[in-house]
CSV table of C-alpha atoms and ligand atoms in Angstrom, one decimal:
chain,number,residue,atom,x,y,z
A,386,UNK,CA,7.0,8.6,-34.0
A,387,UNK,CA,10.4,8.7,-35.8
A,388,UNK,CA,11.5,11.7,-37.8
A,389,UNK,CA,10.9,11.4,-41.5
A,390,UNK,CA,14.1,11.2,-43.5
A,391,UNK,CA,14.4,13.9,-46.1
A,392,UNK,CA,17.4,15.0,-48.2
A,393,UNK,CA,18.0,18.6,-49.3
A,394,UNK,CA,20.8,20.1,-51.1
A,395,UNK,CA,21.6,23.1,-53.3
A,396,UNK,CA,23.9,24.2,-56.1
A,397,UNK,CA,24.6,27.7,-57.2
A,398,UNK,CA,23.8,28.6,-60.8
A,399,UNK,CA,27.1,30.5,-61.4
A,400,UNK,CA,28.3,28.9,-64.6
A,401,UNK,CA,30.1,25.8,-65.4
A,402,UNK,CA,29.5,22.8,-63.2
A,403,UNK,CA,32.9,21.0,-62.7
A,404,UNK,CA,34.4,17.8,-61.5
A,405,UNK,CA,34.4,19.0,-57.9
A,406,UNK,CA,30.6,19.5,-58.0
A,407,UNK,CA,30.1,16.2,-59.8
A,408,UNK,CA,32.2,14.0,-57.5
A,409,UNK,CA,31.6,16.0,-54.2
A,410,UNK,CA,27.9,16.5,-54.6
A,411,UNK,CA,26.0,15.4,-57.8
A,412,UNK,CA,27.0,11.7,-57.7
A,413,UNK,CA,25.9,11.6,-54.1
A,414,UNK,CA,22.6,13.3,-55.0
A,415,UNK,CA,21.9,10.6,-57.5
A,416,UNK,CA,22.6,7.7,-55.3
A,417,UNK,CA,20.5,9.1,-52.5
A,418,UNK,CA,17.4,9.5,-54.7
A,419,UNK,CA,17.2,5.7,-54.8
A,420,UNK,CA,16.8,5.5,-51.0
A,421,UNK,CA,15.1,8.6,-49.7
A,422,UNK,CA,12.8,11.5,-50.6
A,423,UNK,CA,15.1,14.2,-52.1
A,424,UNK,CA,14.8,17.9,-52.8
A,425,UNK,CA,17.5,19.5,-55.0
A,426,UNK,CA,17.5,23.2,-55.4
A,427,UNK,CA,19.2,25.6,-57.8
A,428,UNK,CA,20.0,28.4,-55.4
A,429,UNK,CA,19.6,31.5,-57.5
A,430,UNK,CA,19.1,33.8,-54.4
A,431,UNK,CA,22.5,32.7,-53.2
A,432,UNK,CA,24.1,33.4,-56.6
A,433,UNK,CA,23.0,37.0,-56.5
A,434,UNK,CA,25.0,37.7,-53.3
A,435,UNK,CA,27.6,38.5,-55.9
A,436,UNK,CA,26.5,40.5,-59.0
A,437,UNK,CA,25.2,38.3,-61.8
A,438,UNK,CA,24.2,39.5,-65.3
A,439,UNK,CA,20.5,38.8,-65.5
A,440,UNK,CA,20.6,37.0,-68.8
A,441,UNK,CA,23.5,34.8,-67.8
A,442,UNK,CA,21.8,34.0,-64.5
A,443,UNK,CA,18.6,32.8,-66.3
A,444,UNK,CA,20.7,30.6,-68.6
A,445,UNK,CA,22.8,29.3,-65.8
A,446,UNK,CA,19.7,28.3,-63.8
A,447,UNK,CA,18.5,26.2,-66.8
A,448,UNK,CA,22.1,24.8,-67.3
A,449,UNK,CA,22.3,23.7,-63.7
A,450,UNK,CA,19.0,21.8,-64.1
A,451,UNK,CA,20.4,20.2,-67.3
A,452,UNK,CA,23.5,19.3,-65.2
A,453,UNK,CA,21.3,17.7,-62.6
A,454,UNK,CA,19.4,15.6,-65.1
A,455,UNK,CA,22.5,14.7,-67.2
A,456,UNK,CA,24.2,13.5,-64.0
A,457,UNK,CA,21.3,11.1,-63.4
A,458,UNK,CA,18.8,13.0,-61.3
A,459,UNK,CA,15.3,11.9,-62.2
A,460,UNK,CA,12.7,14.7,-61.9
A,461,UNK,CA,10.0,12.1,-61.3
A,462,UNK,CA,11.9,10.8,-58.2
A,463,UNK,CA,13.5,14.0,-56.8
A,464,UNK,CA,12.0,17.5,-56.5
A,465,UNK,CA,14.1,19.8,-58.6
A,466,UNK,CA,13.3,23.6,-58.5
A,467,UNK,CA,14.9,27.0,-58.2
A,468,UNK,CA,15.0,28.7,-54.9
A,469,UNK,CA,13.5,32.1,-55.8
A,470,UNK,CA,10.3,30.4,-57.1
A,471,UNK,CA,9.4,29.3,-53.6
A,472,UNK,CA,9.0,32.5,-51.5
A,473,UNK,CA,9.2,30.6,-48.2
A,474,UNK,CA,13.0,30.5,-48.5
A,475,UNK,CA,13.3,34.3,-48.2
A,476,UNK,CA,10.7,34.5,-45.5
A,477,UNK,CA,12.3,31.9,-43.3
A,478,UNK,CA,15.7,33.4,-44.0
A,479,UNK,CA,14.5,36.6,-42.4
A,480,UNK,CA,13.2,34.8,-39.3
A,481,UNK,CA,16.5,33.0,-39.0
A,482,UNK,CA,18.4,36.3,-39.4
A,483,UNK,CA,16.8,37.1,-36.1
A,484,UNK,CA,17.9,33.8,-34.6
A,485,UNK,CA,21.5,33.6,-35.7
A,486,UNK,CA,24.1,35.7,-33.8
A,487,UNK,CA,26.5,38.1,-35.4
A,488,UNK,CA,29.4,36.3,-33.6
A,489,UNK,CA,28.4,33.0,-35.4
A,490,UNK,CA,28.5,34.6,-38.8
A,491,UNK,CA,31.8,36.3,-38.0
A,492,UNK,CA,33.4,32.9,-37.8
A,493,UNK,CA,32.4,31.8,-41.3
A,494,UNK,CA,35.6,31.2,-43.3
A,495,UNK,CA,33.9,31.2,-46.7
A,496,UNK,CA,32.7,34.8,-46.2
A,497,UNK,CA,36.3,35.8,-45.3
A,498,UNK,CA,37.6,34.0,-48.5
A,499,UNK,CA,34.9,35.4,-50.8
A,500,UNK,CA,34.8,39.0,-49.4
A,501,UNK,CA,38.5,39.2,-49.9
A,502,UNK,CA,40.5,42.0,-48.3
A,503,UNK,CA,37.8,44.7,-48.6
A,504,UNK,CA,35.0,43.3,-46.5
A,505,UNK,CA,33.3,46.7,-46.3
A,506,UNK,CA,32.5,46.4,-50.0
A,507,UNK,CA,30.9,42.9,-49.8
A,508,UNK,CA,27.2,42.7,-50.1
A,509,UNK,CA,25.1,42.2,-46.9
A,510,UNK,CA,23.7,39.2,-48.7
A,511,UNK,CA,27.1,37.6,-48.9
A,512,UNK,CA,27.5,38.0,-45.1
A,513,UNK,CA,24.1,36.5,-44.2
A,514,UNK,CA,24.4,33.8,-47.0
A,515,UNK,CA,24.7,31.0,-44.4
A,516,UNK,CA,21.3,32.0,-42.8
A,517,UNK,CA,19.6,31.6,-46.2
A,518,UNK,CA,21.3,28.2,-46.5
A,519,UNK,CA,19.9,27.2,-43.1
A,520,UNK,CA,16.5,28.4,-44.3
A,521,UNK,CA,16.7,26.3,-47.4
A,522,UNK,CA,17.3,23.2,-45.3
A,523,UNK,CA,15.0,23.9,-42.4
A,524,UNK,CA,12.1,25.0,-44.6
A,525,UNK,CA,11.6,21.4,-45.5
A,526,UNK,CA,12.8,20.0,-42.1
A,527,UNK,CA,15.5,18.1,-44.1
A,528,UNK,CA,17.4,15.5,-42.1
A,529,UNK,CA,20.3,14.8,-44.5
A,530,UNK,CA,22.3,17.2,-46.6
A,531,UNK,CA,24.8,15.9,-49.1
A,532,UNK,CA,27.6,18.4,-49.7
A,533,UNK,CA,31.3,18.8,-50.3
A,534,UNK,CA,33.6,19.5,-47.3
A,535,UNK,CA,33.6,23.3,-48.1
A,536,UNK,CA,30.0,23.5,-46.9
A,537,UNK,CA,30.7,21.7,-43.5
A,538,UNK,CA,30.9,24.9,-41.5
A,539,UNK,CA,27.7,26.3,-43.0
A,540,UNK,CA,26.0,23.0,-42.1
A,541,UNK,CA,27.2,23.3,-38.5
A,542,UNK,CA,25.7,26.8,-38.4
A,543,UNK,CA,22.4,25.4,-39.7
A,544,UNK,CA,22.4,23.0,-36.8
A,545,UNK,CA,23.1,25.7,-34.3
A,546,UNK,CA,20.3,27.9,-35.7
A,547,UNK,CA,17.9,24.9,-35.6
A,548,UNK,CA,18.8,24.2,-32.0
A,549,UNK,CA,18.5,27.8,-30.9
A,550,UNK,CA,15.1,28.2,-32.6
A,551,UNK,CA,13.8,25.0,-30.9
A,552,UNK,CA,15.1,26.2,-27.5
A,553,UNK,CA,14.0,29.9,-27.8
A,554,UNK,CA,10.5,28.9,-28.8
A,555,UNK,CA,10.3,25.9,-26.5
A,556,UNK,CA,9.5,23.6,-29.3
A,557,UNK,CA,11.9,20.7,-28.7
A,558,UNK,CA,12.7,18.7,-31.9
A,559,UNK,CA,10.6,21.0,-34.2
A,560,UNK,CA,13.5,21.4,-36.5
A,561,UNK,CA,15.5,18.3,-36.9
A,562,UNK,CA,19.3,18.9,-36.7
A,563,UNK,CA,20.4,18.3,-40.3
A,564,UNK,CA,23.2,15.7,-40.8
A,565,UNK,CA,25.9,16.5,-43.4
A,566,UNK,CA,26.6,13.7,-45.8
A,567,UNK,CA,30.2,14.4,-47.0
A,568,UNK,CA,31.9,11.8,-49.2
A,569,UNK,CA,35.1,10.4,-47.7
A,570,UNK,CA,37.6,10.5,-50.6
A,571,UNK,CA,36.3,13.2,-52.8
A,572,UNK,CA,35.0,15.7,-50.3
A,573,UNK,CA,37.4,18.3,-51.7
A,574,UNK,CA,38.6,18.0,-55.2
A,575,UNK,CA,41.6,20.3,-55.6
A,576,UNK,CA,42.6,22.7,-58.4
A,577,UNK,CA,44.7,21.0,-61.1
A,578,UNK,CA,47.1,24.0,-60.9
A,579,UNK,CA,47.5,24.2,-57.1
A,580,UNK,CA,46.8,21.2,-54.9
A,581,UNK,CA,46.2,23.4,-51.8
A,582,UNK,CA,43.2,25.2,-53.4
A,583,UNK,CA,39.8,23.6,-54.1
A,584,UNK,CA,38.7,23.2,-57.6
A,585,UNK,CA,36.2,26.1,-58.2
A,586,UNK,CA,34.2,27.9,-60.8
A,587,UNK,CA,35.8,31.2,-59.7
A,588,UNK,CA,39.5,30.4,-60.3
A,589,UNK,CA,40.7,32.4,-63.3
A,590,UNK,CA,42.5,29.6,-65.2
A,591,UNK,CA,40.2,27.2,-66.9
A,592,UNK,CA,43.1,24.7,-66.7
A,593,UNK,CA,42.5,24.5,-63.0
A,594,UNK,CA,39.3,22.5,-63.5
A,595,UNK,CA,37.5,19.9,-65.5
A,596,UNK,CA,34.1,21.3,-66.6
A,597,UNK,CA,31.3,18.8,-67.2
A,598,UNK,CA,31.0,20.4,-70.7
A,599,UNK,CA,34.6,19.9,-71.6
A,600,UNK,CA,35.4,18.0,-74.8
A,601,UNK,CA,37.6,14.9,-74.8
A,602,UNK,CA,40.4,17.1,-76.3
A,603,UNK,CA,40.1,19.7,-73.5
A,604,UNK,CA,40.1,17.0,-70.8
A,605,UNK,CA,43.2,15.4,-72.3
A,606,UNK,CA,45.0,18.7,-72.5
A,607,UNK,CA,44.1,19.8,-69.0
A,608,UNK,CA,45.2,16.5,-67.4
A,609,UNK,CA,48.4,16.6,-69.4
A,610,UNK,CA,49.1,20.1,-68.1
A,611,UNK,CA,48.0,19.3,-64.5
A,612,UNK,CA,50.6,19.9,-61.9
A,613,UNK,CA,51.9,16.6,-60.5
A,614,UNK,CA,55.4,15.8,-59.1
A,615,UNK,CA,58.9,15.5,-60.5
A,616,UNK,CA,59.6,12.3,-58.6
A,617,UNK,CA,58.0,8.9,-59.4
A,618,UNK,CA,54.8,7.7,-57.9
A,619,UNK,CA,55.4,6.6,-54.3
A,620,UNK,CA,54.5,3.3,-52.9
A,621,UNK,CA,52.7,4.5,-49.8
A,622,UNK,CA,50.0,7.0,-48.8
A,623,UNK,CA,52.2,8.7,-46.2
A,624,UNK,CA,54.6,9.9,-48.9
A,625,UNK,CA,51.8,10.7,-51.3
A,626,UNK,CA,50.1,12.9,-48.8
A,627,UNK,CA,53.1,15.2,-48.8
A,628,UNK,CA,52.4,16.0,-52.5
A,629,UNK,CA,48.9,17.6,-52.7
A,630,UNK,CA,48.7,17.8,-56.6
A,631,UNK,CA,49.7,14.1,-57.0
A,632,UNK,CA,47.4,13.1,-54.2
A,633,UNK,CA,44.5,14.9,-55.9
A,634,UNK,CA,45.1,13.2,-59.2
A,635,UNK,CA,45.4,9.8,-57.6
A,636,UNK,CA,42.3,10.4,-55.5
A,637,UNK,CA,40.2,11.3,-58.6
A,638,UNK,CA,41.5,8.2,-60.4
A,639,UNK,CA,40.8,5.9,-57.4
A,640,UNK,CA,37.2,7.3,-57.0
A,641,UNK,CA,36.2,7.0,-60.7
A,642,UNK,CA,37.9,3.6,-61.3
A,643,UNK,CA,36.6,2.3,-57.9
A,644,UNK,CA,40.1,0.9,-57.2
A,645,UNK,CA,41.2,1.6,-53.6
A,646,UNK,CA,44.1,4.1,-53.1
A,647,UNK,CA,46.3,1.3,-51.8
A,648,UNK,CA,45.7,-0.8,-54.9
A,649,UNK,CA,46.3,2.2,-57.2
A,650,UNK,CA,49.7,2.7,-55.5
A,651,UNK,CA,50.5,-1.0,-55.7
A,652,UNK,CA,49.9,-0.8,-59.4
A,653,UNK,CA,51.6,2.5,-60.1
A,654,UNK,CA,54.4,2.9,-57.6
A,655,UNK,CA,57.7,3.6,-59.3
A,656,UNK,CA,56.1,4.8,-62.5
A,657,UNK,CA,56.1,8.4,-63.8
A,658,UNK,CA,53.0,10.6,-63.5
A,659,UNK,CA,52.6,10.6,-67.2
A,660,UNK,CA,51.5,7.0,-66.9
A,661,UNK,CA,48.8,7.9,-64.3
A,662,UNK,CA,47.7,10.9,-66.4
A,663,UNK,CA,47.1,8.9,-69.5
A,664,UNK,CA,44.9,6.5,-67.6
A,665,UNK,CA,43.2,9.2,-65.7
A,666,UNK,CA,42.4,11.2,-68.9
A,667,UNK,CA,40.9,8.1,-70.5
A,668,UNK,CA,38.7,7.5,-67.5
A,669,UNK,CA,37.6,11.1,-67.2
A,670,UNK,CA,36.7,11.2,-70.9
A,671,UNK,CA,34.5,8.2,-70.6
A,672,UNK,CA,32.9,9.4,-67.4
A,673,UNK,CA,32.5,13.1,-68.1
A,674,UNK,CA,32.0,13.6,-71.8
A,675,UNK,CA,28.6,11.7,-72.0
A,676,UNK,CA,27.4,14.0,-69.2
A,677,UNK,CA,28.6,17.1,-71.0
A,678,UNK,CA,26.9,15.9,-74.3
A,679,UNK,CA,23.7,15.3,-72.4
A,680,UNK,CA,23.8,18.8,-70.9
A,681,UNK,CA,24.2,20.3,-74.3
A,682,UNK,CA,21.4,18.2,-75.7
A,683,UNK,CA,19.0,19.1,-72.8
A,684,UNK,CA,19.9,22.8,-73.3
A,685,UNK,CA,18.5,22.5,-76.8
A,686,UNK,CA,15.0,22.2,-75.3
A,687,UNK,CA,14.6,24.9,-72.7
A,688,UNK,CA,10.9,24.4,-72.3
A,689,UNK,CA,11.6,20.9,-71.0
A,690,UNK,CA,13.9,22.3,-68.4
A,691,UNK,CA,11.4,25.1,-67.5
A,692,UNK,CA,8.8,22.4,-67.1
A,693,UNK,CA,11.0,20.5,-64.6
A,694,UNK,CA,11.3,23.6,-62.5
A,695,UNK,CA,7.6,24.4,-62.7
A,696,UNK,CA,6.6,20.9,-61.5
A,697,UNK,CA,9.3,21.0,-58.8
A,698,UNK,CA,8.3,24.4,-57.6
A,699,UNK,CA,4.7,23.2,-57.1
A,700,UNK,CA,5.7,20.2,-55.1
A,701,UNK,CA,8.3,22.1,-53.0
A,702,UNK,CA,5.8,24.9,-52.3
A,703,UNK,CA,3.3,22.5,-50.7
A,704,UNK,CA,5.8,21.2,-48.2
A,705,UNK,CA,7.3,24.7,-47.6
A,706,UNK,CA,3.9,26.3,-47.0
A,707,UNK,CA,2.8,23.6,-44.6
A,708,UNK,CA,5.9,24.0,-42.5
A,709,UNK,CA,5.8,27.8,-42.7
A,710,UNK,CA,2.3,27.8,-41.3
A,711,UNK,CA,3.6,26.1,-38.2
A,712,UNK,CA,6.7,28.3,-38.1
A,713,UNK,CA,4.7,31.5,-38.2
A,714,UNK,CA,2.4,30.3,-35.5
A,715,UNK,CA,5.4,29.3,-33.3
A,716,UNK,CA,7.0,32.7,-33.7
A,717,UNK,CA,3.8,34.6,-33.1
A,718,UNK,CA,3.3,36.0,-36.6
A,719,UNK,CA,-0.4,36.4,-37.5
B,1299,LIG,P1,28.2,25.3,-54.7
B,1299,LIG,O1,27.3,25.8,-55.7
B,1299,LIG,O2,29.5,26.1,-54.5
B,1299,LIG,O3,28.7,23.8,-54.9
B,1299,LIG,C1,27.7,22.8,-55.1
B,1299,LIG,C2,28.1,21.5,-54.4
B,1299,LIG,O4,29.4,21.1,-54.9
B,1299,LIG,C3,30.3,20.9,-53.8
B,1299,LIG,N1,31.7,21.3,-54.3
B,1299,LIG,C4,32.8,20.5,-54.2
B,1299,LIG,N2,32.9,19.3,-53.7
B,1299,LIG,C5,34.2,18.7,-53.8
B,1299,LIG,N3,35.2,19.4,-54.3
B,1299,LIG,C6,35.1,20.6,-54.8
B,1299,LIG,N4,36.2,21.2,-55.3
B,1299,LIG,C7,33.8,21.2,-54.8
B,1299,LIG,N5,33.4,22.4,-55.2
B,1299,LIG,C8,32.1,22.5,-54.9
B,1299,LIG,C9,29.8,21.8,-52.7
B,1299,LIG,O5,30.3,21.5,-51.5
B,1299,LIG,C10,28.3,21.7,-52.9
B,1299,LIG,O6,27.9,20.6,-52.2
B,1299,LIG,N6,26.2,27.1,-50.4
B,1299,LIG,C11,26.2,26.0,-51.4
B,1299,LIG,C12,24.8,25.8,-52.0
B,1299,LIG,C13,23.6,25.7,-51.1
B,1299,LIG,C14,23.3,24.6,-50.3
B,1299,LIG,C15,22.1,24.9,-49.6
B,1299,LIG,C16,23.9,23.3,-50.1
B,1299,LIG,C17,22.7,26.7,-50.8
B,1299,LIG,N7,21.8,26.2,-49.9
B,1299,LIG,C18,21.5,24.1,-48.7
B,1299,LIG,C19,23.3,22.4,-49.2
B,1299,LIG,C20,22.1,22.8,-48.5
B,1299,LIG,C21,27.2,26.3,-52.5
B,1299,LIG,O7,27.5,27.4,-52.7
B,1299,LIG,O8,27.5,25.2,-53.3
């Protein structure tokens, strides 16, 4: 019997969803729901690995659900829920904490980045964050995981954990090895202020990112101020690749317009970046502002969003409990 295909992914409810989340993850989530069974989770337990104000966290969970729906996820097709509402995530994470090796976690670059220079002061949760992520995926025996490139290392760890579990307990193929689905062109949308850093919610300057809730005016201003290059637009990719900020803008333009990078360069080489910026801002306004407006509209009816979570939790819990029953038995827990 073949393994059943199942998609799982998660997004942290830590504030504004941005263009990186949208192009790197959400758009992929939406196209996958047409082909496969999909489970999309608002990972509130991951969010609290760094202190969150309780009221803000509650609002951010609902806002993330609104972002999912506004981007095109259909709660009738995909299971949408928040992580803490299905207790199996925390239970399996504990079991996997006992499978993963300290050496494996020590290699995680995201922990090094997030913990900063004073690692002693980081929460233990932040350190074992990737094990919880593995639990999210393996709890449902997911086979495909759409994510941006920044999550690739965590996905590899999930595969190592699944493999070790299957081997230690002599249950070959019990956990499928999850495949990352990383988009080619937009796997890493970069900051508008620094083309070597990824666009992120945590960067101080709001000018570094396009938020899904930004107004047309804000998008125009941010793109106008975005770092580009003092020379004109080159005619080949090799030269463009030496200029990370310019490459990032052209990549975003190429992705949203669905025009290949080569054709964008054919059209724009020799022109100044202001030409690209005007066209890019127009495109972004037409792609992003309807999503932002929909998020704001959906936030006006919180009980609708809570209802999505409630239904999703019930469906997710059935799959989780069924798998956990087998996992407990395999491990020897009565
Ligand atoms: P998070 O909340 O940081 O980001 C959500 C998704 O957006 C992608 N992303 C980006 N893609 C391209 N360019 C960017 N600048 C950019 N910034 C963010 C992320 O790669 C991600 O796909 N640990 C995860 C959440 C998680 C998860 C999981 C994901 C928890 N459990 C299980 C998959 C499977 C995270 O913090 O994503």
